[in-house]
Amino acid sequence: MPLRRQFLIAVFIAAALAVFSAFVGPQALAQVQTIIPPQPATGAEPSQRVTPQPVRPGTPVIEEIVVQGTQRIEAETVLSYLSVKEGDPFDASAINQSLKTLFSTGLFADVTMRQERNALVIRIVENPIINRIAFEGNKRIKDEALEAEVQLRPRVVYTRTRVQSDVRRILDVYRRSGRFAATVEPKVIQLEQNRVDLVFEISEGPITDIEKISFIGNKYFSDSDLRSVVATKESAWYRFLSSADTYDPDRLTFDRELLRRHYLANGFVDFRVVSAVAELSEDRESFFITITVEEGERFTFGTFDVVSQIVDVDAEPLKQFIELETGDYYDADAVDDAILRLTDAVGEQGYAFVDVRPLADRDRENRVIDLTFQIGEAPKVYVERIDIRGNVRTLDRVIRREFQLVEGDAFNSTRLRRSRDRLRGLGFFSNVDVNNVPGSTPDKTVIEVDVAEQSTGEITLGAGFSTTTGALGEIGIRERNLLGKGQDLNLRLIIAQEESGLDLSFTEPYFLDKELSGGFDLFHRVRDNQDESSFDLQETGGALRMGYDINDDWRQSVFYRLSRQDIQDVDADASRIIREQEGVSTRSIIGQTLTFDKRNSRVDPTDGYILSFGTDFAGLGGDVTFGRTTLEGKYFHQVTDDVLATVSGELGYIVGIGDDVRINDRFFLGGDSLRGFESAGVGPRDLATEDALGGQQLARGSVEVLFPLGLPEEFGIKGAVFSDFGTLTEIDDTGNTLIDTGSLRASVGVGVNWVSPFGPIRVDFSQAVVKEDHDETEFFRFSFGTRF
């Protein structure tokens, strides 16, 4: 081909390529659109700029960026999220990145980008703002509980992803309450100015109960035994006050731990829960739970030893604190108790951070475990300081005075534990945590006290009924921590069919900043004794009292009481002895009470005993003179974990000095003090009028056993069997119609105690088995009381 023709062909091809690039190339940038993708949470940061490719000759450049569709959001805000800017080329990857970034903010329901000549046009549709959130159809769970669970709020941007997330949260709430058939449908109501009302329509469905709990692999313990161990329970009609028969995944996880503890406490050291599966029935109304276990072999205790790595601590005396028996089945709880006792015993010698480890030597052939308790090295430490946190109202000194340790003392774990118990016993705090942590040097420790204060002011409205006092009403105002100083102020009004009164009392637990409690009482009481002794008794007076701890077990209190008593409204047909004592008398009494307390708890004792010895003397003024002595005691014994036995008794003696003992100062026996007999149903009596006259010598006792009735523990119902016995005798008077045998009386009975949601209820059925013909007996006794 001639050279000239080749040159012309080359020029023609170059010109064609230039024209093609100019007219076809700009349209290679396709319009970018997308369907709404899943939207992440609002608040995404502006994306990192994607560095555009170098501008090639002939490549279009963004000369203008136009934002359309904004209402609340500024155009500049949209531009800040872009990966391109004016002057950049139309780069597909950079524009795509900008599109993703705008969606990731959660601010927009739709975003489109397109090229119009040399301009990039961004069209957005903003997500609406939530005006109001409402719940419909929820009856079992209140709006407040659901509002606390959902994440969306009024004046927050609406997104479908967030709505679906809140739907799942609401369903979780219902599932935790046992309603697995619940459904939630969100509805959106469009409003003006791009606002919406969000309504969650809820169908709660029925309670999804637990139909059956089954165990696989258990050989030693039956299914019923293990069902009593786990917290999850099978559905039953009597569980209407409990949620234990509804499926809860967290509770089922806890059941695995309960089973492990149960087996470890009974010798099965290799026990494990293989699986715990909950299957929902096809109708979604009940669950079937299957727990598979491996029990393993059962081991017994072998020998025990204590090894001390602390030079000053002799291991031999510490063996007495182990309290485990060779041949007994291995019990992990008993081993933990032994560790605590050893830790306390070493802690009493000043070692705060002692480490006691049980080393087990397992003989699998004979299924025996030998234990060696190793006491690790630890320095002797002293209290560097006591830090108290959480007390906003209660003064620091009120807390510090309960401590039996002060800065500079040698550390003593027993005293620290007693200090914690004393703080809890104040009743000022809902929670008390006392821990010791390392101090500034290895031989120092810091005691940290964290308390959570609770309300100590009380306004009580009470109502009740008992066989002794009849219908009862009570109004009370009390502040147990007055001005944060630990003082107790109490005002109480009681109105009952048989007895009414008004009491005001004040107690300063540390009088004059000493370990000495002091206080006073003012009272006015009226007692209706018409049914028993044909008179009413009115008493008005006051008392001063003081008490102190002799040591951890002994306490003494002394008092002075001045009162005016009026025997009034004496029936015309009353006994001559009562009519002769009608009128007003004044008592000036000084007395004391000495108490020895070895109970394991003062609130709910299950072990130990308490004894009290009281003496009164009347005659320091007034017109009545007598001496009175009382001795009371009560013993508690935990027969099993669920069975508690108590034995109680009382002795009393009063003697007139120069004058006869008046009827209102004598002892009376019956009713609550001797079940099976009416109030004042035992003792000296005027046969002509059947009036009880009281006695000057009293002896009574009671034996009672409390036990479960097989009902769920959450019901708080226990049964009781008891036997009461006693005698009341001697009176400073004589007469033909007066009878005083002084013989022993006794009764047996059964009862039911119910700690109900409305207050404690006690019902007793008793039969007098040893009695006199003139005694007043009763078969049924009832008491109920509640406070609000």
Coordinates of C-alpha atoms in Angstrom, one line a residue, residues 196 331 371 374 519 597 752:
V196 CA -44.3 8.9 62.5
D331 CA -19.3 -33.5 101.2
L371 CA -7.6 -34.6 102.6
Q374 CA -2.4 -26.8 103.6
G519 CA -34.0 5.7 126.5
D597 CA -27.7 -15.2 124.2
V752 CA -50.2 -24.4 110.8

